[in-house]
Coordinates of C-alpha atoms and ligand atoms in Angstrom, one line a residue:
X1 CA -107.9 45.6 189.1
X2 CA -104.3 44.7 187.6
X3 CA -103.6 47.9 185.6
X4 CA -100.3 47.0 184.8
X5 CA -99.6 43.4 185.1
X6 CA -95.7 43.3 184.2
X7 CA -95.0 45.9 186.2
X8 CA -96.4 45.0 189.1
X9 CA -95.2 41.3 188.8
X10 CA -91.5 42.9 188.6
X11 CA -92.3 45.1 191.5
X12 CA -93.3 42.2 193.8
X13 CA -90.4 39.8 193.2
X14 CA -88.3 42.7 194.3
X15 CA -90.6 43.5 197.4
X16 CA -91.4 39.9 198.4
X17 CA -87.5 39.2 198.0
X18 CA -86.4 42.1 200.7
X19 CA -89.6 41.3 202.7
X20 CA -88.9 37.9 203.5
X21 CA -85.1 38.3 204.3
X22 CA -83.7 40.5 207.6
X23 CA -82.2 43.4 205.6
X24 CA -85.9 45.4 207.0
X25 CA -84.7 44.2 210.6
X26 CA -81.1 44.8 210.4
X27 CA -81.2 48.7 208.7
X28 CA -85.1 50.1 209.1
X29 CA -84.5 52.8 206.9
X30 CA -84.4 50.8 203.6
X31 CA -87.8 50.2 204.2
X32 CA -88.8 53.8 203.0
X33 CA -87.0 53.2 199.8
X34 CA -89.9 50.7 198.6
X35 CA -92.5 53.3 197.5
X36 CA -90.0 55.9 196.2
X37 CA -88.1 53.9 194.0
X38 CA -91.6 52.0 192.7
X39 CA -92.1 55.8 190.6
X40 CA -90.4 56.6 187.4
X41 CA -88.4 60.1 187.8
X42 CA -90.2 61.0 184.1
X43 CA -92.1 59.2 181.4
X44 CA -92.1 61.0 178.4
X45 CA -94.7 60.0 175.9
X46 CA -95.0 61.0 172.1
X47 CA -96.6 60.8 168.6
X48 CA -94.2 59.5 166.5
X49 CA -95.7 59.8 162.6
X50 CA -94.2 58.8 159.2
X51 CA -95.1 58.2 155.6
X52 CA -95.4 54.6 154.4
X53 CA -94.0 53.4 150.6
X54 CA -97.7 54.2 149.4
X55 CA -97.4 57.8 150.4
X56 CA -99.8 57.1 153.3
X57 CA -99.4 58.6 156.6
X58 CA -99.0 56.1 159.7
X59 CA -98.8 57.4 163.5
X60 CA -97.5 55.4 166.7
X61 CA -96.9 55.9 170.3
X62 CA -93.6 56.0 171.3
X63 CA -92.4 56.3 175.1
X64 CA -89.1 56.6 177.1
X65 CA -89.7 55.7 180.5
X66 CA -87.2 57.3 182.5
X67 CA -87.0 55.1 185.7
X68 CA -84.0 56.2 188.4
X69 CA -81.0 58.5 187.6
X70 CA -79.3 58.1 191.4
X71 CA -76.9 55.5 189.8
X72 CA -75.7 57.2 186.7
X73 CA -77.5 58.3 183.4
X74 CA -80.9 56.4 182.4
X75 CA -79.5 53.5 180.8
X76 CA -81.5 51.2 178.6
X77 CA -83.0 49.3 175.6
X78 CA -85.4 50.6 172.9
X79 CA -88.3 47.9 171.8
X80 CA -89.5 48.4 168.7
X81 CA -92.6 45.6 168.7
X82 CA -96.6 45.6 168.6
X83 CA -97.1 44.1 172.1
X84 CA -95.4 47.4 173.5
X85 CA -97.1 49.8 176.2
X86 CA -96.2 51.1 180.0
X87 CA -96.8 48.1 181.7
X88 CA -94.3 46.1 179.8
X89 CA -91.5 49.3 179.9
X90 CA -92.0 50.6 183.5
X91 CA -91.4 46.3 184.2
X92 CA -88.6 46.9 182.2
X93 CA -87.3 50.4 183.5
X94 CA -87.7 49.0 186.3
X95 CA -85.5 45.8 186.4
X96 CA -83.0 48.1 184.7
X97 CA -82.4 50.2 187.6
X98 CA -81.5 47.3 189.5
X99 CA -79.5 45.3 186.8
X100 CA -77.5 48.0 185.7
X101 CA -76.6 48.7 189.8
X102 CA -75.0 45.0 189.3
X103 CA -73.1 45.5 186.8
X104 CA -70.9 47.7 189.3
X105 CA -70.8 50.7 186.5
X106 CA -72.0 54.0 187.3
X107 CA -75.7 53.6 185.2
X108 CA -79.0 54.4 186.2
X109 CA -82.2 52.6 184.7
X110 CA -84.6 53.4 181.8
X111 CA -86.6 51.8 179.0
X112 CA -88.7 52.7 175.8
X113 CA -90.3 51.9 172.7
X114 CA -92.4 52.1 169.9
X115 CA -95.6 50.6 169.5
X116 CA -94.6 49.0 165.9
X117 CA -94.6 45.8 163.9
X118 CA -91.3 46.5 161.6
X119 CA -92.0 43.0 159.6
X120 CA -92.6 43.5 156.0
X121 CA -91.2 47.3 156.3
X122 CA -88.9 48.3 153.2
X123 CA -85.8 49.7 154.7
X124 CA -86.5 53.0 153.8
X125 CA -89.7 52.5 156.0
X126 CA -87.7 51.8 159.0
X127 CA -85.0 54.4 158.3
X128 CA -88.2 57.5 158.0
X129 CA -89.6 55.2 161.6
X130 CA -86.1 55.7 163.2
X131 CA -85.9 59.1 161.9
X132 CA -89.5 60.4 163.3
X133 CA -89.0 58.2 166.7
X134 CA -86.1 60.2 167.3
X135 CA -87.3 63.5 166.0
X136 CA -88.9 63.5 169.6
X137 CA -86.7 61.9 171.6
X138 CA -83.3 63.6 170.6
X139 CA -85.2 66.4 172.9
X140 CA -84.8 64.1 175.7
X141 CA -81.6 62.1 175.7
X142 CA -77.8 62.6 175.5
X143 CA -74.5 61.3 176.9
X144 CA -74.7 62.0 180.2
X145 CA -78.5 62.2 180.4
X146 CA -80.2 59.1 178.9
X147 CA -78.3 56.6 177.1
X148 CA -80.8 54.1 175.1
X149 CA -79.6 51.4 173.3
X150 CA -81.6 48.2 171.6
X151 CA -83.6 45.7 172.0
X152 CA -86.5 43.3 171.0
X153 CA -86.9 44.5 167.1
X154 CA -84.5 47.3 167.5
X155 CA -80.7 45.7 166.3
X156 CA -77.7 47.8 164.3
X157 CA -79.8 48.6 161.6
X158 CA -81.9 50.8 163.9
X159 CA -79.0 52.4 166.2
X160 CA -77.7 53.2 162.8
X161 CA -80.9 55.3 162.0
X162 CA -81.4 56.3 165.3
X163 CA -77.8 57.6 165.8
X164 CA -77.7 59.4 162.5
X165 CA -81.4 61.0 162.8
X166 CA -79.8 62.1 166.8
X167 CA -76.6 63.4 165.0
X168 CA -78.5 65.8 162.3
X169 CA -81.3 67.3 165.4
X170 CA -78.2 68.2 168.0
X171 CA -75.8 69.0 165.4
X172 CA -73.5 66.6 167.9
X173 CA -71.7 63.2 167.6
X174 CA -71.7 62.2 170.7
X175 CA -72.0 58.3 173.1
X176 CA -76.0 58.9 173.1
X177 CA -76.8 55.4 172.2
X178 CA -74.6 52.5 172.4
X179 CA -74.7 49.3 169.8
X180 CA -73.2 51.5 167.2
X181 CA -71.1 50.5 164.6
X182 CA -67.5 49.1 164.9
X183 CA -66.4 52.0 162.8
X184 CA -68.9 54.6 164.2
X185 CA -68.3 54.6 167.9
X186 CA -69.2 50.6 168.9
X187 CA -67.4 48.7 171.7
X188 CA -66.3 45.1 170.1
X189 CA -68.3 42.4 172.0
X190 CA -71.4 44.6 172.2
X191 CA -73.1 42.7 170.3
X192 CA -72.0 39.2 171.9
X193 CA -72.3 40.4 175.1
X194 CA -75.6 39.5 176.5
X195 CA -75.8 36.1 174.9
X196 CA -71.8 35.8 175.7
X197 CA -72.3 37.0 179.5
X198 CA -75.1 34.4 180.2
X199 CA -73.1 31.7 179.1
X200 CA -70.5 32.7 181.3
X201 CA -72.8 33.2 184.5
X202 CA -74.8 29.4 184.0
X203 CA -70.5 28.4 184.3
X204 CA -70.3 30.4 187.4
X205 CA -73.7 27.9 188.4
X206 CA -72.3 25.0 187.0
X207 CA -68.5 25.7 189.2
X208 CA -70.0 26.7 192.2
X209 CA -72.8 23.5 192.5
X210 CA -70.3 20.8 191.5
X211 CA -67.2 22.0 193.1
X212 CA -65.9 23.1 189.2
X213 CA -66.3 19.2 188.5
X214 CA -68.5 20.2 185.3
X215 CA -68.2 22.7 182.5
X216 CA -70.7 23.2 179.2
X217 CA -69.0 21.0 177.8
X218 CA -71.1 17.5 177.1
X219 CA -74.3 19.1 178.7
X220 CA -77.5 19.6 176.2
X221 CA -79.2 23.2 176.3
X222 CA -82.2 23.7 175.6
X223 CA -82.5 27.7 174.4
X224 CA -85.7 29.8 173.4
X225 CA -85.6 32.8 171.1
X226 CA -83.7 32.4 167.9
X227 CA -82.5 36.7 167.5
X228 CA -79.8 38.4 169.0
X229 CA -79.6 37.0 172.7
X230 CA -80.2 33.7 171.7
X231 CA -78.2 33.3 169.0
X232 CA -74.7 34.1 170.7
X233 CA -75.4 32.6 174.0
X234 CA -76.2 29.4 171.2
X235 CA -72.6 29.9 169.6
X236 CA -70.8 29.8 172.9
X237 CA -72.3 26.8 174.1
X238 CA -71.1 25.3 170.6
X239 CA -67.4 26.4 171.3
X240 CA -67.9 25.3 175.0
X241 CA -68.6 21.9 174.3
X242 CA -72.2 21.9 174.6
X243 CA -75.1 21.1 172.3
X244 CA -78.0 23.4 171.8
X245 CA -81.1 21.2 171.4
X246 CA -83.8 23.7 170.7
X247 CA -84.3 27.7 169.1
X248 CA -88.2 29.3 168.7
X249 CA -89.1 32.4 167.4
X250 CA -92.8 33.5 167.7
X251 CA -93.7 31.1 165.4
X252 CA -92.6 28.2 166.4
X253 CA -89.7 26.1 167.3
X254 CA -87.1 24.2 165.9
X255 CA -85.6 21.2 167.7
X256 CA -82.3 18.7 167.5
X257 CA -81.7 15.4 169.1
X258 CA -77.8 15.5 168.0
X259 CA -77.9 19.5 168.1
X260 CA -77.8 22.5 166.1
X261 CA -75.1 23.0 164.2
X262 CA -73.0 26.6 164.2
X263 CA -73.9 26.9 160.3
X264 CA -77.1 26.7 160.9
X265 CA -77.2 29.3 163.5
X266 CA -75.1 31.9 161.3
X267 CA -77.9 31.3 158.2
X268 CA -80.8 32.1 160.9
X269 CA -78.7 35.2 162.1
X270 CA -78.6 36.3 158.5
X271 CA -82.1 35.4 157.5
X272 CA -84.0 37.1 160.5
X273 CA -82.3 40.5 159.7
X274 CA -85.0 40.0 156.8
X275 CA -87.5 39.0 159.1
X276 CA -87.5 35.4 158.1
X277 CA -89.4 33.1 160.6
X278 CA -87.6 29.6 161.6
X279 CA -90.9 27.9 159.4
X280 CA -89.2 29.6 155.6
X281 CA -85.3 29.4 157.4
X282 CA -85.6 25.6 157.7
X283 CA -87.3 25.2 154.3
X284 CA -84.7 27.2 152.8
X285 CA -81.1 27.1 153.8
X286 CA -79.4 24.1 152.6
X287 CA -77.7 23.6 156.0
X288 CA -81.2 22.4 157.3
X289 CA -81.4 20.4 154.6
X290 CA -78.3 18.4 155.2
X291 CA -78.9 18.5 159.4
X292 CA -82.3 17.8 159.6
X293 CA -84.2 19.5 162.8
X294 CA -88.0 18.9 163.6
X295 CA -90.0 22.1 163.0
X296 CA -93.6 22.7 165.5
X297 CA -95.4 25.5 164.4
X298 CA -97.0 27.2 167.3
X299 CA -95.1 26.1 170.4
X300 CA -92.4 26.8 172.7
X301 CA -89.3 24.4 173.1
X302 CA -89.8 23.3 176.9
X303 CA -91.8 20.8 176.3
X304 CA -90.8 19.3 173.3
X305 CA -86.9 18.3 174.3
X306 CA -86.1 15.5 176.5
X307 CA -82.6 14.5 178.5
X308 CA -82.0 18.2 178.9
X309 CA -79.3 19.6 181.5
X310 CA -79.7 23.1 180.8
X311 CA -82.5 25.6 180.1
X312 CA -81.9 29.3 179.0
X313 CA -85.2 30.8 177.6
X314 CA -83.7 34.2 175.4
X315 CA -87.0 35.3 173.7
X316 CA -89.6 37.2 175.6
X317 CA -90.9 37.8 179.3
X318 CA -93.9 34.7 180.8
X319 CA -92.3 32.3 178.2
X320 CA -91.9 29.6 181.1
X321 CA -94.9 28.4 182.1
X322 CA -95.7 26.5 185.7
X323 CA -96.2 23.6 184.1
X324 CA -93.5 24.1 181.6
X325 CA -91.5 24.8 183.8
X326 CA -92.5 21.0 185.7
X327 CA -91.6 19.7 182.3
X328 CA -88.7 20.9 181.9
X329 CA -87.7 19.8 185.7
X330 CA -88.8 16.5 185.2
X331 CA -86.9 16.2 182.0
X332 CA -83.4 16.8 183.8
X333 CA -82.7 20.5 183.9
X334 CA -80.7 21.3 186.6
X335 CA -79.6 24.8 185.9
X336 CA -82.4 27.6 184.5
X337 CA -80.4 31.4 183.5
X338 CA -82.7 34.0 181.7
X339 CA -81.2 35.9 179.0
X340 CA -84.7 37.1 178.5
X341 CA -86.2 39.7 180.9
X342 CA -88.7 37.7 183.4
X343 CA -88.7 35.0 181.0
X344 CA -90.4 32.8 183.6
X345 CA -94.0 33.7 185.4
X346 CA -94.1 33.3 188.9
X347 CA -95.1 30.3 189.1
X348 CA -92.2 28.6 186.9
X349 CA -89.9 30.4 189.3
X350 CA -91.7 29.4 192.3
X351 CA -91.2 25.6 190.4
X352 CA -87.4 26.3 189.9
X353 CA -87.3 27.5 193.3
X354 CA -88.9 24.5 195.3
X355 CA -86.9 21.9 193.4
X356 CA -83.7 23.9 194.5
X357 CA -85.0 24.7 198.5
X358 CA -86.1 21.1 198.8
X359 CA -83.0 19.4 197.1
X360 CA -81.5 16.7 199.4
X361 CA -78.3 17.4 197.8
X362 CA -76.9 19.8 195.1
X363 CA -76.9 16.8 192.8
X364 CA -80.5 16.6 193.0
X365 CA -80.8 20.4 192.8
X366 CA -82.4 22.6 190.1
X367 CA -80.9 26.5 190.1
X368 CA -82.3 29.3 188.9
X369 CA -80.3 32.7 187.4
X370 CA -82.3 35.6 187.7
X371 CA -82.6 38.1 184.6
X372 CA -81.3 40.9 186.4
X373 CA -77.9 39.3 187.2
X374 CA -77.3 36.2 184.5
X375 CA -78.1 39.1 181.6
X376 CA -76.8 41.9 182.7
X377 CA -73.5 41.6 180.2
X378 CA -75.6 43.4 177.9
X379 CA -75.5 46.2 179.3
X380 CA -72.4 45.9 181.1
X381 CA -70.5 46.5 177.6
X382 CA -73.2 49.4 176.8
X383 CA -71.0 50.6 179.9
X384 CA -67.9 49.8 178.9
X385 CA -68.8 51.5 175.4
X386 CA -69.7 54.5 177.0
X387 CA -66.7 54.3 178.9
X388 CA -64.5 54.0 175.3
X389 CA -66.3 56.5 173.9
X390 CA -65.5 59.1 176.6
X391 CA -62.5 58.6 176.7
X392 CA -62.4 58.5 172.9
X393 CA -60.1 55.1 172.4
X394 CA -61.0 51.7 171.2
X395 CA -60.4 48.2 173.6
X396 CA -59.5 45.0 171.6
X397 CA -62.1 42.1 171.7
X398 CA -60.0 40.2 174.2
X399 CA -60.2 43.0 176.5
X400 CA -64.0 43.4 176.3
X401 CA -64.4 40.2 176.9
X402 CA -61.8 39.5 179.8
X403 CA -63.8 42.7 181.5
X404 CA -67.4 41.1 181.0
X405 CA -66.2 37.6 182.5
X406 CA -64.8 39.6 185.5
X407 CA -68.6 41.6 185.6
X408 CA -70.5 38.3 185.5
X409 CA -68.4 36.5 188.1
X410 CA -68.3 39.4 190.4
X411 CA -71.9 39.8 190.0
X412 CA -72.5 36.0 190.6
X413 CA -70.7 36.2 193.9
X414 CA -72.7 39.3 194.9
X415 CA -75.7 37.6 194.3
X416 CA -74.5 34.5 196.5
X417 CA -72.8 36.6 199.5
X418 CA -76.1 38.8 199.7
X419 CA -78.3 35.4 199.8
X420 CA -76.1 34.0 202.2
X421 CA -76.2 37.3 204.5
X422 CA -80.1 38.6 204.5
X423 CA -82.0 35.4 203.3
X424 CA -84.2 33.4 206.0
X425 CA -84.2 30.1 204.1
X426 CA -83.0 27.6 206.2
X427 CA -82.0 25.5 203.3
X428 CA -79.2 27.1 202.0
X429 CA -76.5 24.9 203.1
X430 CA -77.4 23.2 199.4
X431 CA -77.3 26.1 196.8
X432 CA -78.6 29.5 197.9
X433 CA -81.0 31.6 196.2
X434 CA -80.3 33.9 193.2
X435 CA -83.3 35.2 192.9
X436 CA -83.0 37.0 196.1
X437 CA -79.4 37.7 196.5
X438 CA -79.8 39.5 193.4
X439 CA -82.4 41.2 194.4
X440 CA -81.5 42.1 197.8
X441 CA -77.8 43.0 196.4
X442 CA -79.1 45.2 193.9
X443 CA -81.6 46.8 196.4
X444 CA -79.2 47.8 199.0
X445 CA -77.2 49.2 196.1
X446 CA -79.7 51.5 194.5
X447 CA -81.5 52.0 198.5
X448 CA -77.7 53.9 199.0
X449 CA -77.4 55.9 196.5
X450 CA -80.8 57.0 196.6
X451 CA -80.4 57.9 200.5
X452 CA -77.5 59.3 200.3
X453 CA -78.6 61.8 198.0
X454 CA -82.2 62.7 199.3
X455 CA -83.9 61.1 196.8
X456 CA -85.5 59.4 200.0
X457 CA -85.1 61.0 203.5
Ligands
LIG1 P1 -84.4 40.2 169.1 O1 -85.4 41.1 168.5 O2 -83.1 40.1 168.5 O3 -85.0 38.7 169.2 C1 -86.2 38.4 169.8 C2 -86.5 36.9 169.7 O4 -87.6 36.6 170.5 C3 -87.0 36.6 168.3 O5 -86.6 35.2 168.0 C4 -88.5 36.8 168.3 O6 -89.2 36.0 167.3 C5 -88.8 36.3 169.7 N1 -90.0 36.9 170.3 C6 -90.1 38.3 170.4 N2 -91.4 38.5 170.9 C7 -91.9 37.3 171.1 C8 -93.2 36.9 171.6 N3 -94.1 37.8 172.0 N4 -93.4 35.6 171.6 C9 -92.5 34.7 171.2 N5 -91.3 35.0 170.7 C10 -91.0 36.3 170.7 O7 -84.3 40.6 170.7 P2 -83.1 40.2 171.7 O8 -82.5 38.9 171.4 O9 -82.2 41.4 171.8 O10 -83.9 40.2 173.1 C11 -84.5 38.9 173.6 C12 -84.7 39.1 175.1 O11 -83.5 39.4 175.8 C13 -85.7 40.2 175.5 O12 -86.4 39.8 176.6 C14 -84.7 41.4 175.8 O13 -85.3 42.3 176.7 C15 -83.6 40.6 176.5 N6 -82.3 41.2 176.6 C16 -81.7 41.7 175.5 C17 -80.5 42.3 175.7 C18 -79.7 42.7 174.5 O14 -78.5 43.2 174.7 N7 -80.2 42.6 173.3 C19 -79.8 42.5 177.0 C20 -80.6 41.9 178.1 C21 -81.8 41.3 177.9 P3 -89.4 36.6 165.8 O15 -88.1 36.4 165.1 O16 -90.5 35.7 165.3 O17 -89.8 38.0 166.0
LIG2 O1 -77.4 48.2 176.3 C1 -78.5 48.4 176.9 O2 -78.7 49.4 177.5 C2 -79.6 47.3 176.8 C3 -80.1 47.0 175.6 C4 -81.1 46.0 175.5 C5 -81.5 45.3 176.7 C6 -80.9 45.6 177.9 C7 -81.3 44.9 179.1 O3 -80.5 44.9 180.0 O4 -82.4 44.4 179.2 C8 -79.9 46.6 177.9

């Protein structure tokens, strides 16, 4: 029996990545790393209960699932959504540990939540939810402990809540979370950075498969997921040059022959802070009604956009189907990066995968960026924010962002040097694979730390 389907999915792309390379063959001892690291250090589960608007009493489990520490502090999101339990944050704790071991900052990896829907809660509903979830956890936590941050349903609003409901229990103001506010203790860029970061490792794709002969610019994106992710990585495809064909929320999905327009996609960044779905935001907002874009209730972009050279889905994990995934293939895509975490099932990736191993030539080539390295800028300025709040100063925008190109790029090149060292494909001579030069590059860097401090022996 499957107890815990995401995780165990996550676990086995990492295990059938270092499996089928020779890192086992060339340095035995990682080997013993496999079962150790597959155990969160601690998960920590709680009641969290608050009073509704009606005076009525409402109770939900909240976790904290704190994965690996070797690397640094747990470092990780906070979902806030009705889909969440252990299976879905151990996969994520999990992918954490290795991500975050990436980004070349000192972090460790964790992940938690609340099992909540915040849609159609007043604001003072989700300040008392905030409050209560961190009632608990504010036991747990702190600066050089456990640094959460956000995530699916859990944007400034929340840190807000959260950081103020941490400040009052400790009686400290201290980095605990990261995705505060610019005047508050926020790093500029944070919260551009995952969106931002993607964008700029699908251009480290694009350069390295075409000899830097293409750029964005031109090239049609199709993008899933219409909230935080999605919606920067959108705006800096616009200033690229590109055009963003498709959004989706879990409703539906909007899509755009001649693109969507950077008004539009500052009106849906307003209207979802209200919980608007893309169904009222298109009714609504005059700037759909002077750039018209088909609305279908119900169904994911990938099959539903055609001439497409670029695919990055931004919403949820298994949003990319096999056969979606053969749709989107056939309908041009030649470069996939996840700003979601394991946006694609297995299969997709085994799709992505095949088209790239089998490629005649890099032309005909379809290239797939993992989650753990083409997202990881999300985190990597929840690093850099820790960094500024430590040392108590403030780094200009351009800074920020000079710093997470320099992350992404290194990380890309990590990804391709590990490929090129430990995996067995024969085929790499036409674009290797970074699904397991991330993997096997973020292994080896957790596996160290881990033995050289006698977490494993
Ligand atoms: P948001 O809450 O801002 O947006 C989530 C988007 O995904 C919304 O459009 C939402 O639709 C849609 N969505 C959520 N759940 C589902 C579902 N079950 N089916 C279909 N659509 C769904 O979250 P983020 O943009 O922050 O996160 C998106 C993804 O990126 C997640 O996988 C997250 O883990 C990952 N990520 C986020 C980082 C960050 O810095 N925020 C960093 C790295 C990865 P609706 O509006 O209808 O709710
Ligand atoms: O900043 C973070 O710690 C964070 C927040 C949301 C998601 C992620 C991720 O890497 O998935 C990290």
């Amino acid at each position: 029996m499957v107890s815990e389907p995401e995780f165990q999915q996550a676990y086995y792309e990492i295990v059938s990545s270092v499996k089928d390379s020779t890192l086992f063959e060339k340095f035995p001892q990682y080997e013993k790393v496999l079962p150790v690291v597959s155990v969160p250090e601690r998960i920590i589960q709680f009641r969290v209960t608050w009073e509704n608007d009606k005076g009525e009493q409402e109770v939900a489990q909240g976790y904290r699932v704190q994965f690996n520490s070797a690397k640094g502090p747990y470092k990780g999101g906070l979902r806030f959504h009705p889909s969440v339990n252990l299976s879905i944050l151990k996969f994520l704790g999990f992918e954490q540990i290795f991500k975050n071991a990436l980004t070349g900052l000192d972090m460790g990896g964790g992940k938690g939540g609340l099992c909540v829907d915040l849609k159609g809660k007043s604001d003072n509903e989700i300040r008392r939810i905030c409050y209560a979830f961190m009632r608990e956890l504010s036991k747990h936590i702190g600066k050089d402990t456990d640094v959460p941050a956000g995530d699916i349903g859990v944007g400034g609003r929340e840190i807000g809540y959260l950081f103020g409901a941490y400040r009052s229990y400790k009686n400290s103001w201290e980095g605990v979370l990261t995705g505060k506010g610019l005047n508050w203790g926020g790093s500029l860029i944070r919260p551009e950075a995952t969106g931002y970061g993607l964008v700029y490792y699908t251009q480290a794709m694009i350069d390295y498969a075409t000899n830097g002969k293409e750029s964005f610019e031109g090239k049609r994106v199709t993008i899933s997921g219409s909230g935080n992710v999605a919606q920067y990585a959108a705006l800096k495809v616009i200033e690229l040059g590109g055009v963003v064909v498709s959004l989706s929320d879990s409703q539906g999905c909007i899509v755009s022959e001649t693109g969507i327009t950077l008004e539009q996609i500052n009106d849906i960044a307003a209207a979802k802070i209200h919980f608007k779905s893309l169904k009222e935001i298109v009714g609504e907002y005059a700037t759909f009604g002077e750039n018209k874009v088909k609305y279908i209730a119900g169904a994911r972009p990938w099959t539903h956009v055609s001439d497409v050279d670029i695919a990055l889905p931004c919403a949820t994990q298994n949003e990319v189907s096999g056969d979606e995934a053969k749709s989107l293939v056939a309908s041009g895509v030649k470069f996939v990066a996840e700003g979601a975490n394991m946006g694609s099932t297995p299969e997709a990736i085994s799709v992505f995968e095949t088209a790239r191993s089998t490629a005649a030539t890099a032309g005909d080539a379809v290239w797939f960026g993992p989650p753990k390295a083409a997202n990881l800028g999300g985190v990597a300025v929840s690093g850099l924010e820790m960094a500024q709040n430590s040392q108590k100063v403030t780094w200009t925008s351009e800074r920020v962002d000079q710093e997470l190109k320099k992350i992404m790029i290194n990380c890309f090149n990590d990804c391709i040097q590990a490929a090129q060292e430990y995996a067995t494909e024969k085929n790499t001579k036409i674009l290797p694979s970074l699904v397991k030069g991330a993997n096997i590059a973020s292994f080896v860097m957790v596996a160290d730390a881990m033995l050289d401090q006698g977490d494993v022996f």
